[in-house]
Amino acid sequence: MLYEFLYPYHVDFSFLNIFRYITFRTIYGGLTAFLICFIFGPFVIRKLTKMQIGQIIQTDGPKSHLGKQGTPTMGGILILFSIFMTTLIWGNLGNHYVNIILLTLLLFGFIGFFDDYIMQVKKRNMGFTAKGKFLLQVLFGLFISWLIYKCPDFDSSLTIPFFKDISPDLGLWYIPFACFVIVGTSNAVNLTDGLDGLAIGPYIVASVTYMFFAYVAGHMQIAEYLHVRHILSAGEISVICGILAGAGLGFLWFNAHPAQIFMGDSGSLPLGAILGTVAVITKQELLLIVVGGLFVMEALSVILQVSYFKLTKGKRIFRMAPLHHHFELKGWHESKVIIRFWIISITLALISLSTLKIR
Ligand code: 57M
């Protein structure tokens, strides 16, 4: 909004030129998103506590979690509010990709919010049925993917990390593929969100990583130099990534162990979907397996565990899935699991960034 309002006056006030720069808006977008979470955090925590929107801890998990009973949840509302407001302030709302991200936030935010609302506010045992939730995710995912597919500067070929000369064109198949990326990431972030700061830490790392990829894709000379596909309007996505990272940091302030608030499905589902959408828009879809490798690892542990459990009628590969529970049950302290998983995500981000040169 500031961009649309203030930049036109740059002819009279040359300092307003600064609003044109993506780097400037990325940094100040990040700081604004951080401040919104930081300032409103205590208010939201107080409000949720007063409304008794506290986490119900299931007794079949690691016993160390029982002490977390009643921790305010649905903190995702704070993150989404911060991302939404900051995008209105610093984003270029004339950019189609920015609008698609906002729509992803609203659609997947609705699923998460509704699920949390029924479980935490109405205190019913189940939100959506698992099937209903998944179907709605797929429906929204297909819609978002179709919108991206229809964008004028979008092409349906796939970027293969490390191989700059291979990029198969998926044509219309790109839509279900993109939907898989968006819905898969949404659920993977949700599964990872089981320890204090475990999801939001790697999420910040992934956002910063995609901030670089979006900037490179949007900058003609740098994209050409690095042999990355140039997508002019994707440059604005680096502002969004800065905002995601800033809001994430602001939330982490309160979600750090011992957490004062959990994000709930209201946070994990839309945040994951937005990350998947960013990967699709920046044409670094497959690289998400590396950038978000930690989320992939957690989701894979669940798929393996559940399949093996069903096949062998009750045997397990891990002590408990998702993977973070396995290490907790092995006796690692919660902080150790969290920080080691963060280390893994930072390492994976560095490997991902190396693909800008190694190709
Ligand atoms: C949500 N939710 C956390 C919090 C957070 C198929 C199966 C693997 C599904 C899976 C599942 O239900 N996953 C989705 C996981 C929960 O966190 C809430 O949920 C939100 C995210 N959606 O924001 O509101 C608990 O996680 C802890 N937590 C923190 N700090 C945080 O910052 O400590 C969360 C955020 C919170 C809190 O304790 O209550 C969760 O773990 O429930 N199911 C599971 O993950 C279950 N695994 C399981 O059953 N494994 C089986 C296999 C055969 C399926 C096995 O390995 O034997 C685990 N979860 C529970 N009990 N509750 C293990 C058993």
XYZ file of C-alpha atoms and ligand atoms in Angstrom:
423
model
C 0.000 0.000 0.000
C 2.803 2.399 0.950
C 4.345 1.502 -2.392
C 1.201 2.434 -4.317
C 0.527 5.586 -2.247
C 3.985 7.014 -1.813
C 6.031 5.931 -4.807
C 4.051 8.052 -7.348
C 5.241 11.161 -5.440
C 8.897 10.308 -6.046
C 9.024 12.897 -8.839
C 8.540 15.675 -6.264
C 10.235 13.982 -3.312
C 13.151 11.960 -4.603
C 13.679 10.131 -1.284
C 10.374 8.303 -1.935
C 12.233 6.446 -4.660
C 13.309 4.102 -1.894
C 9.866 2.448 -1.913
C 10.616 1.132 -5.367
C 13.389 -1.060 -4.016
C 12.488 -4.628 -3.195
C 15.445 -4.922 -0.803
C 14.240 -1.923 1.237
C 10.677 -3.225 1.466
C 11.907 -6.745 2.293
C 13.916 -5.484 5.259
C 11.263 -3.090 6.575
C 8.486 -5.586 5.845
C 10.366 -8.144 7.961
C 10.888 -5.646 10.791
C 7.253 -4.518 10.731
C 5.959 -8.111 10.799
C 8.305 -8.866 13.700
C 7.133 -5.810 15.647
C 3.439 -6.585 15.107
C 3.885 -10.088 16.579
C 6.156 -8.806 19.328
C 3.832 -5.972 20.389
C 0.510 -7.810 20.060
C 1.862 -11.158 21.358
C 1.261 -10.545 25.097
C -2.232 -9.198 24.356
C -3.125 -12.273 22.262
C -1.729 -14.633 24.922
C -3.770 -12.859 27.645
C -6.911 -12.906 25.496
C -6.577 -16.623 24.601
C -5.906 -17.487 28.243
C -8.984 -15.505 29.326
C -11.099 -17.261 26.689
C -9.646 -20.573 27.956
C -8.381 -21.509 24.512
C -5.736 -23.812 25.940
C -4.155 -26.869 24.358
C -5.657 -30.191 25.337
C -2.678 -32.540 25.647
C -3.311 -36.120 24.579
C -2.075 -38.667 27.055
C -0.670 -41.122 24.505
C 2.270 -38.843 23.631
C 5.583 -38.409 25.502
C 4.869 -37.802 29.184
C 7.018 -34.630 29.209
C 4.210 -32.944 27.246
C 1.646 -33.309 30.018
C 2.993 -30.160 31.686
C 2.010 -28.187 28.581
C -1.691 -28.692 29.291
C -3.571 -25.397 28.931
C -0.882 -23.526 26.973
C -2.802 -20.978 24.857
C -3.120 -22.177 21.279
C -4.411 -20.690 17.999
C -1.430 -18.297 18.039
C -1.499 -18.693 14.266
C -4.054 -15.877 14.289
C -1.304 -13.534 15.473
C 1.108 -14.705 12.744
C -1.516 -14.434 9.993
C -2.629 -11.000 11.203
C 0.967 -9.812 11.159
C 1.658 -11.230 7.654
C -1.597 -9.863 6.259
C -1.248 -6.333 7.678
C 2.430 -6.079 6.802
C 1.781 -7.216 3.234
C -0.889 -4.526 2.934
C 1.655 -1.979 4.145
C 4.847 -3.019 2.306
C 3.702 -5.321 -0.500
C 2.970 -4.300 -4.047
C -0.730 -5.085 -4.178
C -0.791 -4.643 -7.941
C 1.366 -7.784 -8.237
C -0.666 -10.928 -9.048
C 1.635 -13.250 -7.111
C 1.305 -11.146 -3.939
C -2.467 -11.413 -4.219
C -2.262 -15.177 -4.698
C -0.199 -15.458 -1.507
C -2.782 -13.422 0.409
C -5.518 -15.667 -0.928
C -3.577 -18.788 0.122
C -3.275 -17.286 3.604
C -7.024 -16.674 3.804
C -8.148 -20.042 2.381
C -5.803 -22.281 4.373
C -6.136 -19.960 7.376
C -9.861 -20.646 7.236
C -9.326 -24.443 7.359
C -6.911 -24.161 10.282
C -9.013 -21.636 12.148
C -12.195 -23.640 11.742
C -10.489 -26.826 12.919
C -8.998 -25.101 15.970
C -12.239 -23.276 16.711
C -14.242 -26.484 16.929
C -11.598 -28.298 18.981
C -10.442 -25.504 21.282
C -13.398 -23.130 21.579
C -16.326 -25.500 21.158
C -14.287 -28.214 22.939
C -15.547 -30.908 20.588
C -13.238 -33.834 20.089
C -12.839 -33.461 16.359
C -12.675 -30.466 14.029
C -13.073 -31.444 10.402
C -12.885 -35.169 9.782
C -9.388 -35.980 8.473
C -10.915 -36.758 5.076
C -13.005 -33.556 4.972
C -10.004 -31.428 5.905
C -7.844 -33.076 3.250
C -10.497 -32.683 0.540
C -10.880 -28.992 1.302
C -7.097 -28.571 1.227
C -6.961 -30.254 -2.195
C -9.800 -28.115 -3.486
C -8.140 -24.894 -2.329
C -4.748 -26.176 -3.506
C -6.104 -26.841 -7.002
C -7.661 -23.389 -7.123
C -4.434 -21.636 -6.090
C -2.423 -23.754 -8.568
C -4.827 -22.899 -11.377
C -4.526 -19.181 -10.564
C -0.723 -19.422 -10.701
C -0.893 -21.394 -13.952
C -3.002 -18.618 -15.471
C -0.534 -15.840 -14.587
C 0.850 -14.174 -17.720
C 4.544 -14.672 -16.902
C 4.216 -18.229 -15.595
C 5.485 -21.246 -17.466
C 4.697 -24.826 -16.637
C 8.190 -26.295 -16.913
C 9.914 -27.772 -13.915
C 13.267 -26.661 -12.491
C 15.481 -29.631 -11.646
C 17.971 -28.649 -8.938
C 21.626 -28.989 -10.011
C 20.668 -29.480 -13.709
C 20.174 -26.210 -15.537
C 19.569 -27.780 -18.959
C 16.794 -30.168 -17.963
C 13.362 -28.620 -17.413
C 10.472 -30.846 -18.529
C 7.255 -29.034 -19.423
C 4.344 -30.462 -17.441
C 1.671 -28.528 -19.333
C -1.716 -28.844 -17.627
C -0.286 -31.516 -15.306
C 1.484 -28.644 -13.585
C -1.787 -27.850 -11.768
C -2.114 -31.151 -9.847
C 1.650 -31.138 -9.303
C 1.563 -27.639 -7.762
C -1.445 -28.667 -5.684
C 0.557 -31.614 -4.340
C 3.416 -29.268 -3.380
C 1.068 -26.807 -1.622
C -1.059 -29.367 0.241
C 1.949 -31.579 1.030
C 3.885 -28.666 2.547
C 0.852 -27.529 4.516
C 0.538 -30.952 6.137
C 4.274 -31.457 6.596
C 4.597 -28.190 8.550
C 1.554 -29.241 10.596
C 3.139 -32.592 11.486
C 6.411 -30.880 12.435
C 4.637 -28.527 14.838
C 4.919 -30.775 17.879
C 7.687 -29.188 19.984
C 8.301 -25.582 21.065
C 9.683 -23.616 18.119
C 10.240 -26.781 16.105
C 8.131 -25.724 13.127
C 8.614 -21.957 13.195
C 12.445 -22.104 13.410
C 12.957 -24.072 10.169
C 10.096 -22.068 8.649
C 12.060 -18.847 9.187
C 15.121 -20.505 7.642
C 13.113 -21.675 4.601
C 11.560 -18.208 4.171
C 14.958 -16.519 4.177
C 16.231 -19.080 1.664
C 13.317 -18.472 -0.706
C 13.790 -14.730 -0.208
C 17.117 -15.103 -2.049
C 15.643 -17.306 -4.781
C 12.748 -14.897 -5.361
C 15.097 -11.933 -5.529
C 17.356 -13.691 -8.026
C 14.401 -14.834 -10.180
C 13.012 -11.295 -10.271
C 16.299 -9.612 -11.211
C 17.025 -9.952 -14.910
C 20.821 -9.554 -14.826
C 21.422 -11.719 -11.734
C 19.019 -14.397 -13.028
C 20.808 -14.456 -16.359
C 24.225 -14.594 -14.712
C 23.191 -17.501 -12.444
C 21.187 -19.269 -15.180
C 18.004 -19.048 -13.141
C 14.637 -18.618 -14.842
C 13.786 -14.901 -14.878
C 10.243 -14.220 -13.630
C 9.865 -10.452 -13.340
C 6.876 -10.365 -10.962
C 8.376 -13.056 -8.702
C 10.834 -10.478 -7.309
C 8.018 -9.131 -5.108
C 7.859 -12.532 -3.431
C 11.127 -11.718 -1.677
C 9.239 -8.966 0.187
C 6.677 -11.602 1.213
C 9.457 -13.982 2.309
C 10.995 -11.216 4.429
C 7.581 -10.680 6.003
C 7.158 -14.431 6.656
C 10.562 -14.556 8.341
C 9.824 -11.423 10.421
C 6.422 -12.679 11.583
C 8.005 -16.066 12.331
C 10.701 -14.451 14.486
C 8.101 -12.395 16.334
C 6.094 -15.535 17.058
C 9.203 -17.503 18.048
C 9.800 -14.919 20.774
C 6.772 -16.387 22.581
C 6.877 -19.936 21.165
C 10.495 -20.489 22.307
C 10.862 -23.260 24.898
C 9.084 -23.220 27.327
C 6.375 -21.955 24.983
C 3.849 -19.349 26.146
C 1.718 -20.038 23.072
C 1.270 -22.647 20.293
C 0.332 -21.689 16.741
C -2.364 -24.374 16.307
C -3.656 -25.476 12.917
C -4.543 -21.796 12.353
C -0.806 -21.250 11.940
C 0.742 -24.480 10.691
C -1.668 -25.195 7.803
C -1.613 -21.733 6.145
C 2.112 -21.211 6.799
C 2.908 -24.516 5.107
C 0.600 -23.765 2.191
C 2.201 -20.334 1.704
C 5.680 -21.881 1.667
C 4.543 -24.389 -0.988
C 3.014 -21.558 -3.035
C 6.221 -19.526 -2.796
C 8.215 -22.548 -4.046
C 5.855 -22.902 -7.016
C 5.860 -19.191 -7.918
C 9.650 -18.910 -7.752
C 9.972 -22.064 -9.894
C 12.003 -23.824 -7.205
C 9.364 -26.462 -6.538
C 11.574 -29.544 -6.296
C 14.205 -27.680 -4.308
C 11.629 -27.458 -1.525
C 12.521 -31.075 -0.746
C 15.938 -29.744 0.330
C 14.981 -26.269 1.658
C 12.152 -27.787 3.686
C 14.000 -31.091 4.157
C 13.187 -31.113 7.835
C 9.449 -30.946 7.135
C 9.894 -33.720 4.534
C 11.801 -35.847 7.053
C 9.021 -35.478 9.631
C 6.272 -36.273 7.106
C 8.215 -39.270 5.755
C 8.669 -40.643 9.263
C 4.872 -40.612 9.663
C 4.247 -42.252 6.270
C 6.823 -44.983 6.977
C 5.639 -45.556 10.532
C 1.940 -45.729 9.657
C 2.520 -48.011 6.620
C 4.821 -50.350 8.544
C 2.432 -50.351 11.498
C -0.453 -51.396 9.252
C 1.547 -53.941 7.233
C 3.002 -55.697 10.275
C -0.154 -55.305 12.358
C 1.397 -53.273 15.139
C 5.191 -53.170 14.705
C 7.018 -49.829 14.580
C 10.150 -48.434 12.890
C 10.440 -45.446 15.221
C 9.589 -45.364 18.901
C 6.922 -42.859 17.879
C 6.199 -40.744 14.826
C 6.611 -37.903 13.844
C 10.375 -38.176 14.200
C 10.768 -35.593 16.993
C 8.813 -37.895 19.319
C 11.248 -40.730 18.534
C 14.173 -38.705 19.877
C 12.194 -37.485 22.868
C 11.396 -41.071 23.785
C 15.081 -41.941 23.367
C 15.672 -39.519 26.224
C 16.857 -36.384 24.421
C 15.715 -33.216 26.178
C 13.129 -31.227 24.193
C 15.555 -28.300 23.674
C 18.189 -30.657 22.293
C 15.775 -32.085 19.702
C 14.627 -28.583 18.698
C 18.081 -27.046 18.338
C 19.511 -30.072 16.510
C 16.578 -30.004 14.089
C 17.188 -26.278 13.552
C 20.846 -27.056 12.796
C 19.712 -29.601 10.186
C 17.386 -27.047 8.573
C 20.123 -24.388 8.377
C 22.512 -26.901 6.819
C 19.888 -27.878 4.245
C 19.234 -24.205 3.454
C 22.933 -23.678 2.754
C 22.996 -26.719 0.458
C 19.935 -25.325 -1.343
C 21.570 -21.945 -1.844
C 24.619 -23.689 -3.308
C 22.422 -24.834 -6.213
C 22.568 -21.234 -7.452
C 26.190 -21.940 -8.352
C 26.361 -25.709 -8.719
C 24.368 -26.511 -11.820
C -0.833 -32.253 14.859
N -0.194 -31.809 17.041
C 0.673 -31.908 18.145
C -0.464 -27.406 18.725
C 0.183 -27.154 17.408
C -1.159 -39.728 11.590
C -0.560 -39.114 12.825
C 0.922 -39.209 12.810
C -1.074 -37.680 12.997
C -0.408 -36.894 14.097
C -1.127 -35.607 14.255
O -2.229 -35.566 14.731
N -0.433 -34.528 13.871
C -0.975 -33.212 13.699
C 0.175 -32.537 15.881
C 0.180 -30.956 19.289
O 0.311 -29.598 18.840
C -0.859 -28.875 18.562
O -1.185 -29.005 17.184
C -0.773 -27.829 16.481
C -0.232 -28.148 15.140
N -1.284 -28.668 14.368
O 0.341 -25.791 17.166
O -1.588 -26.623 18.890
C 1.068 -31.135 20.506
O 2.433 -30.859 20.169
C 3.079 -30.207 21.277
N 3.577 -28.872 20.851
C 4.557 -28.298 21.601
N 5.019 -27.061 21.237
C 4.529 -26.380 20.155
O 5.017 -25.238 19.833
O 5.018 -28.871 22.545
C 3.056 -28.228 19.760
C 3.536 -26.994 19.388
C 0.744 -30.168 21.632
C 2.043 -30.103 22.371
O 2.180 -31.221 23.198
O -0.346 -30.664 22.356
C 0.679 -33.353 18.642
O 1.795 -33.921 18.687
O -0.390 -33.839 18.965
N -0.367 -37.637 15.313
C 0.668 -37.547 16.117
O 1.544 -36.729 15.926
C 0.729 -38.559 17.219
N 1.526 -39.686 16.729
C 1.131 -40.979 16.660
O 0.012 -41.303 17.028
N 2.061 -41.865 16.177
C 1.840 -43.293 16.012
C 1.649 -43.645 14.526
C 1.443 -45.124 14.355
C 0.557 -42.871 13.902
C 3.104 -44.013 16.474
O 4.205 -43.563 16.127
O 2.971 -44.982 17.199
C 1.449 -37.944 18.392
N 0.697 -36.923 19.004
C 0.019 -37.149 20.149
N 0.086 -38.279 20.795
N -0.709 -36.185 20.691
C 1.888 -38.992 19.356
C 0.815 -39.376 20.321
